[in-house]
Coordinates of C-alpha atoms in Angstrom, one line a residue:
M120 CA -38.1 -171.8 87.5
R121 CA -39.1 -172.8 84.0
L122 CA -41.9 -172.3 81.6
P123 CA -42.8 -175.4 79.5
A124 CA -41.8 -175.0 75.9
R125 CA -45.3 -174.5 74.7
A126 CA -45.7 -171.4 77.0
L127 CA -42.6 -169.6 75.7
L128 CA -44.1 -167.9 72.6
A129 CA -47.1 -166.6 74.6
A130 CA -44.8 -165.4 77.3
L131 CA -42.4 -163.7 74.9
A132 CA -45.4 -161.8 73.5
T133 CA -46.0 -160.2 76.8
V134 CA -42.6 -158.9 77.8
L135 CA -42.1 -155.2 78.0
P136 CA -40.3 -153.3 75.3
L137 CA -36.9 -151.7 76.0
A138 CA -37.4 -148.9 78.5
V139 CA -35.6 -145.6 78.3
V140 CA -33.5 -144.9 81.3
P141 CA -34.5 -141.4 82.6
V142 CA -31.7 -138.8 82.8
A143 CA -31.9 -135.7 84.9
T144 CA -31.8 -132.5 82.9
S145 CA -32.0 -129.9 85.6
S146 CA -28.6 -130.5 87.1
P147 CA -25.1 -131.3 85.9
A148 CA -25.0 -134.7 87.5
A149 CA -27.3 -137.5 86.1
A150 CA -29.9 -138.8 88.5
A151 CA -29.8 -142.4 89.6
P152 CA -31.7 -144.6 87.2
T153 CA -35.1 -145.9 88.3
S154 CA -35.1 -148.9 85.9
W155 CA -32.8 -151.0 83.8
S156 CA -33.6 -152.6 80.4
L157 CA -32.4 -156.1 79.6
E158 CA -32.2 -158.3 76.5
G159 CA -31.5 -162.0 76.5
Y160 CA -32.0 -165.4 75.0
G161 CA -33.3 -168.8 76.2
N162 CA -36.0 -169.8 78.7
G163 CA -35.1 -171.9 81.7
H164 CA -32.0 -173.3 83.2
G165 CA -30.5 -174.6 79.9
R166 CA -29.3 -178.0 81.3
G167 CA -30.0 -181.1 79.3
M168 CA -32.4 -181.1 76.4
S169 CA -33.8 -177.9 74.9
Q170 CA -37.4 -178.6 74.0
W171 CA -37.3 -176.1 71.2
G172 CA -33.9 -177.5 70.2
A173 CA -35.4 -181.0 69.9
E174 CA -38.1 -179.6 67.6
G175 CA -35.3 -177.9 65.6
A176 CA -33.3 -181.1 65.3
A177 CA -36.4 -183.1 64.3
S178 CA -37.1 -180.6 61.5
K179 CA -33.6 -181.4 60.2
G180 CA -34.3 -185.1 60.1
L181 CA -32.8 -186.4 63.4
T182 CA -34.6 -189.3 65.0
Y183 CA -35.7 -189.1 68.6
R184 CA -32.8 -191.3 69.7
Q185 CA -30.3 -189.1 67.9
I186 CA -31.8 -186.0 69.6
L187 CA -31.5 -187.6 73.0
A188 CA -27.9 -188.8 72.3
F189 CA -27.0 -185.2 71.4
Y190 CA -28.5 -183.7 74.6
Y191 CA -27.5 -186.5 77.0
P192 CA -24.1 -187.7 75.5
G193 CA -22.8 -190.9 77.1
T194 CA -26.3 -192.2 78.1
S195 CA -27.7 -195.5 76.7
V196 CA -31.2 -196.9 75.8
G197 CA -32.8 -198.6 78.7
T198 CA -36.3 -199.5 80.2
A199 CA -38.3 -198.4 83.2
K200 CA -41.7 -199.7 84.2
G201 CA -43.9 -199.7 87.3
A202 CA -46.1 -197.0 88.8
V203 CA -45.4 -193.4 89.8
R204 CA -47.0 -191.4 92.6
V205 CA -47.9 -187.9 91.7
L206 CA -48.6 -185.2 94.3
L207 CA -51.7 -183.2 93.1
T208 CA -50.8 -179.8 94.4
A209 CA -54.1 -178.2 93.3
A210 CA -56.1 -180.6 95.5
T211 CA -56.6 -178.3 98.4
R212 CA -60.2 -179.2 99.5
P213 CA -60.6 -180.5 103.1
G214 CA -61.2 -184.0 101.8
L215 CA -60.6 -186.1 98.7
V216 CA -63.9 -185.8 96.8
I217 CA -64.8 -187.6 93.6
D218 CA -67.9 -188.3 91.5
H219 CA -69.6 -191.7 91.8
R220 CA -69.0 -194.1 88.9
K221 CA -69.7 -197.7 88.2
G222 CA -67.1 -200.1 89.4
L223 CA -65.6 -197.7 92.0
T224 CA -63.9 -199.3 95.0
V225 CA -62.0 -198.1 98.0
R226 CA -58.8 -199.8 99.1
S227 CA -56.8 -199.9 102.4
T228 CA -53.2 -199.1 101.6
R229 CA -52.2 -200.9 104.9
T230 CA -53.9 -204.2 104.3
G231 CA -54.6 -204.1 100.5
T232 CA -58.3 -205.0 101.2
S233 CA -60.7 -203.5 98.7
Y234 CA -64.4 -202.6 99.3
P235 CA -66.9 -202.0 96.5
L236 CA -68.8 -198.7 96.6
E237 CA -72.2 -199.5 95.3
Q238 CA -74.6 -197.5 97.5
K239 CA -77.9 -196.7 95.9
D240 CA -78.3 -193.0 94.8
A241 CA -74.6 -192.3 95.5
W242 CA -73.5 -189.0 93.8
R243 CA -70.2 -188.2 95.4
W244 CA -67.6 -189.9 97.6
R245 CA -65.1 -188.5 100.1
L246 CA -62.0 -189.7 101.9
S247 CA -61.0 -187.6 104.9
G248 CA -58.8 -188.1 108.0
S249 CA -60.0 -188.7 111.5
A250 CA -59.1 -186.2 114.2
D251 CA -55.8 -187.8 114.8
N252 CA -55.3 -188.9 111.2
S253 CA -54.9 -192.5 112.1
T254 CA -58.1 -193.5 110.2
T255 CA -59.5 -192.7 106.8
V256 CA -63.2 -191.9 106.9
V257 CA -65.2 -193.0 103.8
S258 CA -68.4 -190.9 103.2
V259 CA -71.1 -190.7 100.6
R260 CA -73.7 -188.2 99.6
G261 CA -76.6 -188.0 97.2
K262 CA -77.6 -185.0 95.1
D263 CA -80.1 -183.9 97.8
T264 CA -78.6 -185.4 100.9
G265 CA -75.6 -184.6 103.2
W266 CA -72.5 -186.6 103.9
T267 CA -73.0 -190.0 105.5
V268 CA -70.1 -192.1 106.9
V269 CA -70.1 -195.6 105.4
R270 CA -66.7 -197.0 106.5
R271 CA -63.7 -196.3 108.6
I272 CA -60.4 -197.7 107.4
P273 CA -57.3 -197.8 109.6
G274 CA -54.4 -195.9 108.1
E275 CA -54.6 -194.5 104.6
A276 CA -57.0 -195.4 101.8
E277 CA -57.5 -194.8 98.1
F278 CA -60.2 -194.8 95.5
M279 CA -59.8 -197.1 92.5
A280 CA -61.4 -197.0 89.1
T281 CA -60.5 -196.8 85.4
S282 CA -60.7 -193.0 85.8
M283 CA -62.2 -190.6 88.3
R284 CA -63.3 -187.0 88.4
L285 CA -61.6 -185.3 91.3
Y286 CA -62.7 -182.0 92.8
L287 CA -59.8 -179.7 93.4
G288 CA -59.6 -176.4 95.3
S289 CA -61.2 -174.8 92.2
G290 CA -62.8 -176.8 89.4
A291 CA -62.3 -180.5 88.8
K292 CA -60.1 -182.8 86.7
V293 CA -60.3 -186.5 85.6
Y294 CA -57.4 -188.8 86.5
R295 CA -56.5 -192.4 85.8
G296 CA -55.4 -195.0 88.2
R297 CA -55.8 -194.5 92.0
L298 CA -56.5 -191.4 94.1
R299 CA -55.0 -191.7 97.5
S300 CA -55.7 -189.8 100.7
A301 CA -52.2 -189.7 102.3
A302 CA -51.5 -188.5 105.8
V303 CA -48.6 -186.1 106.1
D304 CA -47.6 -184.1 109.2
G305 CA -51.1 -184.1 110.6
K306 CA -52.7 -183.1 107.3
R307 CA -54.1 -184.9 104.3
V308 CA -52.9 -184.6 100.7
V309 CA -54.0 -186.2 97.4
V310 CA -51.6 -188.5 95.5
N311 CA -52.4 -190.0 92.1
V312 CA -50.9 -193.4 91.7
L313 CA -50.8 -194.7 88.1
S314 CA -48.7 -196.5 85.5
M315 CA -45.7 -194.6 84.2
D316 CA -47.1 -194.4 80.7
N317 CA -50.6 -193.3 81.7
Y318 CA -48.8 -190.5 83.7
L319 CA -46.8 -189.5 80.6
K320 CA -50.0 -189.1 78.6
G321 CA -50.9 -186.2 80.8
V322 CA -47.4 -184.7 80.8
V323 CA -46.0 -184.6 77.3
P324 CA -48.8 -182.4 75.8
L325 CA -48.3 -179.8 78.5
E326 CA -44.6 -179.7 78.1
V327 CA -44.4 -179.3 74.3
Y328 CA -46.7 -178.5 71.4
P329 CA -48.6 -181.6 70.2
T330 CA -48.3 -180.4 66.6
W331 CA -44.5 -180.7 66.7
H332 CA -42.6 -183.2 64.7
R333 CA -43.0 -186.8 65.7
A334 CA -39.3 -187.2 66.6
A335 CA -39.5 -184.2 69.0
L336 CA -42.6 -185.6 70.7
R337 CA -40.9 -189.0 71.2
A338 CA -37.8 -187.4 72.5
Q339 CA -39.9 -185.5 75.1
A340 CA -41.7 -188.7 76.0
V341 CA -38.5 -190.5 76.7
A342 CA -36.9 -187.5 78.6
A343 CA -40.0 -187.1 80.7
R344 CA -40.2 -190.9 81.5
T345 CA -36.6 -191.0 82.4
Y346 CA -36.9 -187.9 84.6
A347 CA -39.8 -189.4 86.5
A348 CA -38.0 -192.7 86.9
F349 CA -34.9 -190.9 88.2
E350 CA -37.0 -189.0 90.8
R351 CA -38.9 -192.1 91.8
D352 CA -35.7 -194.1 92.3
A353 CA -34.0 -191.3 94.2
G354 CA -36.8 -191.5 96.9
G355 CA -36.7 -189.2 99.8
R356 CA -40.2 -187.7 99.4
G357 CA -42.0 -190.3 101.4
H358 CA -45.6 -190.4 100.2
F359 CA -45.0 -189.3 96.6
D360 CA -42.4 -189.4 93.8
V361 CA -43.0 -186.3 91.6
Y362 CA -44.9 -183.0 91.7
D363 CA -47.5 -182.2 89.1
T364 CA -45.9 -178.8 88.5
T365 CA -42.6 -177.5 87.1
Q366 CA -41.0 -178.6 90.4
S367 CA -40.9 -181.9 88.5
Q368 CA -42.8 -181.7 85.2
V369 CA -46.3 -180.4 84.4
Y370 CA -49.1 -183.1 84.7
G371 CA -52.7 -182.4 83.9
G372 CA -54.5 -185.8 84.0
V373 CA -56.9 -187.2 81.4
G374 CA -58.1 -183.7 80.3
A375 CA -54.6 -182.8 79.0
E376 CA -54.2 -185.9 76.8
V377 CA -53.8 -185.4 73.0
A378 CA -53.7 -188.2 70.3
S379 CA -50.3 -187.2 68.9
T380 CA -48.5 -187.2 72.2
T381 CA -50.3 -190.3 73.4
A382 CA -48.9 -192.0 70.2
A383 CA -45.4 -190.7 71.1
V384 CA -45.7 -192.3 74.6
A385 CA -46.9 -195.6 73.1
A386 CA -44.2 -195.6 70.4
T387 CA -41.5 -195.3 73.1
A388 CA -43.2 -197.5 75.7
G389 CA -41.0 -198.1 78.7
E390 CA -37.9 -196.5 77.1
V391 CA -35.5 -194.4 79.1
R392 CA -32.0 -193.1 78.9
T393 CA -29.6 -194.8 81.4
Y394 CA -26.2 -194.0 82.7
G395 CA -24.3 -196.7 84.7
G396 CA -27.4 -198.9 84.3
K397 CA -29.7 -196.5 86.1
P398 CA -32.2 -193.9 84.8
A399 CA -30.3 -190.7 84.0
F400 CA -31.1 -187.2 85.4
T401 CA -32.6 -186.0 82.1
Q402 CA -33.2 -182.3 82.9
F403 CA -34.8 -180.3 80.1
S404 CA -35.9 -176.7 79.6
S405 CA -37.8 -174.7 77.0
S406 CA -34.8 -173.1 75.3
N407 CA -31.1 -172.8 76.0
G408 CA -30.4 -169.8 73.8
G409 CA -27.9 -171.6 71.7
W410 CA -25.7 -173.2 74.3
T411 CA -26.4 -175.9 76.9
V412 CA -25.4 -175.4 80.5
A413 CA -23.2 -177.9 82.4
G414 CA -25.1 -179.8 85.1
T415 CA -24.3 -182.0 88.1
Q416 CA -23.9 -185.2 85.9
A417 CA -21.2 -186.2 83.4
Y418 CA -23.7 -186.3 80.6
L419 CA -25.0 -182.8 81.3
K420 CA -22.3 -181.0 79.3
A421 CA -21.9 -177.4 78.2
K422 CA -21.8 -177.2 74.4
Q423 CA -23.1 -175.2 71.5
D424 CA -26.5 -176.1 70.3
T425 CA -27.2 -175.1 66.7
Y426 CA -30.7 -176.7 66.8
D427 CA -32.1 -174.3 69.3
P428 CA -33.8 -171.3 67.6
L429 CA -32.5 -168.0 68.8
R430 CA -35.5 -166.0 69.9
P431 CA -34.5 -162.8 71.8
W432 CA -36.5 -161.4 74.7
T433 CA -36.5 -158.1 76.4
D434 CA -37.5 -157.1 79.9
T435 CA -37.2 -154.3 82.5
V436 CA -36.3 -154.3 86.2
T437 CA -36.9 -151.4 88.4
A438 CA -34.9 -150.0 91.3
A439 CA -37.9 -150.6 93.6
E440 CA -38.2 -154.2 92.6
V441 CA -34.5 -154.9 93.3
Q442 CA -34.7 -153.0 96.6
R443 CA -37.7 -155.1 97.7
A444 CA -35.7 -158.3 96.9
W445 CA -32.5 -157.0 98.6
P446 CA -33.6 -154.3 101.1
A447 CA -30.2 -154.2 102.8
V448 CA -28.7 -152.3 99.8
G449 CA -30.9 -149.2 100.3
T450 CA -31.9 -147.3 97.3
V451 CA -30.5 -149.1 94.2
T452 CA -28.2 -147.0 92.0
G453 CA -26.5 -149.5 89.8
L454 CA -26.7 -153.0 88.4
A455 CA -24.0 -154.9 86.5
V456 CA -23.1 -158.5 85.5
T457 CA -19.7 -159.2 87.0
E458 CA -19.1 -162.9 86.0
R459 CA -20.2 -165.1 83.1
D460 CA -19.7 -168.7 82.2
G461 CA -18.0 -167.9 78.9
N462 CA -20.4 -169.9 76.7
G463 CA -22.5 -168.2 74.0
R464 CA -23.7 -164.7 73.5
Y465 CA -22.6 -161.8 75.8
G466 CA -19.8 -164.0 77.0
G467 CA -22.2 -166.5 78.5
R468 CA -24.8 -166.7 81.2
A469 CA -24.7 -164.4 84.2
L470 CA -23.1 -166.1 87.1
S471 CA -23.1 -163.1 89.4
V472 CA -24.7 -159.6 89.4
R473 CA -23.4 -156.6 91.4
I474 CA -26.1 -154.5 93.0
T475 CA -25.0 -151.0 94.1
G476 CA -27.0 -149.2 96.6
T477 CA -26.9 -146.2 98.9
K478 CA -26.3 -148.3 102.0
K479 CA -24.1 -151.1 100.6
T480 CA -23.1 -153.1 97.5
L481 CA -23.9 -156.8 97.1
T482 CA -22.8 -159.4 94.6
V483 CA -25.6 -162.0 94.2
D484 CA -25.9 -165.3 92.3
G485 CA -27.1 -164.9 88.7
S486 CA -29.7 -167.6 89.1
D487 CA -31.0 -165.9 92.2
F488 CA -31.2 -162.6 90.5
R489 CA -33.1 -164.2 87.5
S490 CA -35.5 -166.0 89.9
R491 CA -36.3 -163.0 92.0
M492 CA -36.7 -160.7 89.1
G493 CA -38.8 -163.2 87.1
L494 CA -36.5 -163.3 84.0
F495 CA -36.6 -166.0 81.4
S496 CA -33.0 -167.1 81.8
T497 CA -29.6 -166.0 83.0
L498 CA -28.4 -165.4 79.4
F499 CA -29.0 -161.7 79.5
R500 CA -27.3 -158.3 79.5
F501 CA -28.2 -154.8 80.7
V502 CA -28.7 -152.4 77.8

């Protein structure tokens, strides 16, 4: 769970002010609280590069390679090329539908054979699966006509053009490369297959502010390229390499591209961070609150980060919200952080939270508590 860096300021502006815990006045004993106020720092998991920290380091004169060496100590400069397959999660229409354009072709992913799509008066094209999903059906329609089947291709197929306007579940977006109709568990999904750097053009401006210092933009380009290469090389997802959401990193296609971030991608073309000769797991988050969090890799270390600007946030959780998340506790009467990692403010990030209820008391993982309650980070305390 992570907001991109550019979303942090807007999100902080919407958090609730500190709430006053109600106290009963009609009896000697105080009533159980109905809400708890929190304050905290950071946004995201805190592992690897802080995006706001990279901007802070850039403002102090660090180069993008110095920034990356600080957040991923022990990694080296390397290269990664080739294509990346992006699952377009917003493409929820029954078929893959695009606008007609000059030079459009359809290609069989099984045989590699391409077929030009030049029908007169074509307006839109569609790829859909046959009843048993063994065949891809290619259909065309005009502005005033219905769909007509023009070809059936065994297996999966994809549209190819310089760029294409794809109709999603709501609205439409333009994408570079190829748009593939992939068969998965009896259903069809849309996968955008394109070069790594064309992919990054639609990632970097959605992860950070395009007006940031050039070194910060370049650091983000390399971190994002490395992250995608790591996920691609890890495999295991079958028909795609990365999601177009924060499950991997946010990707918006051609419409998201900005000149400054495109320049950052070009200036670092093909460059990644490597460890042991392979792309590193370059995790990043919006802000670490002044201290990075140890990860699963040797180069994801916990250490103080003086480049990350310390922006506090506040929030409130209610007894009803906690009870809905953990109904077994009954009515919630108390919340307390019981273990921290020892790094940074408050004694560090919350590793565990005790939930006291009328039926039972539970101790839950701090990250789980943060996720279910929608908090910015685990660097918080109850106030």
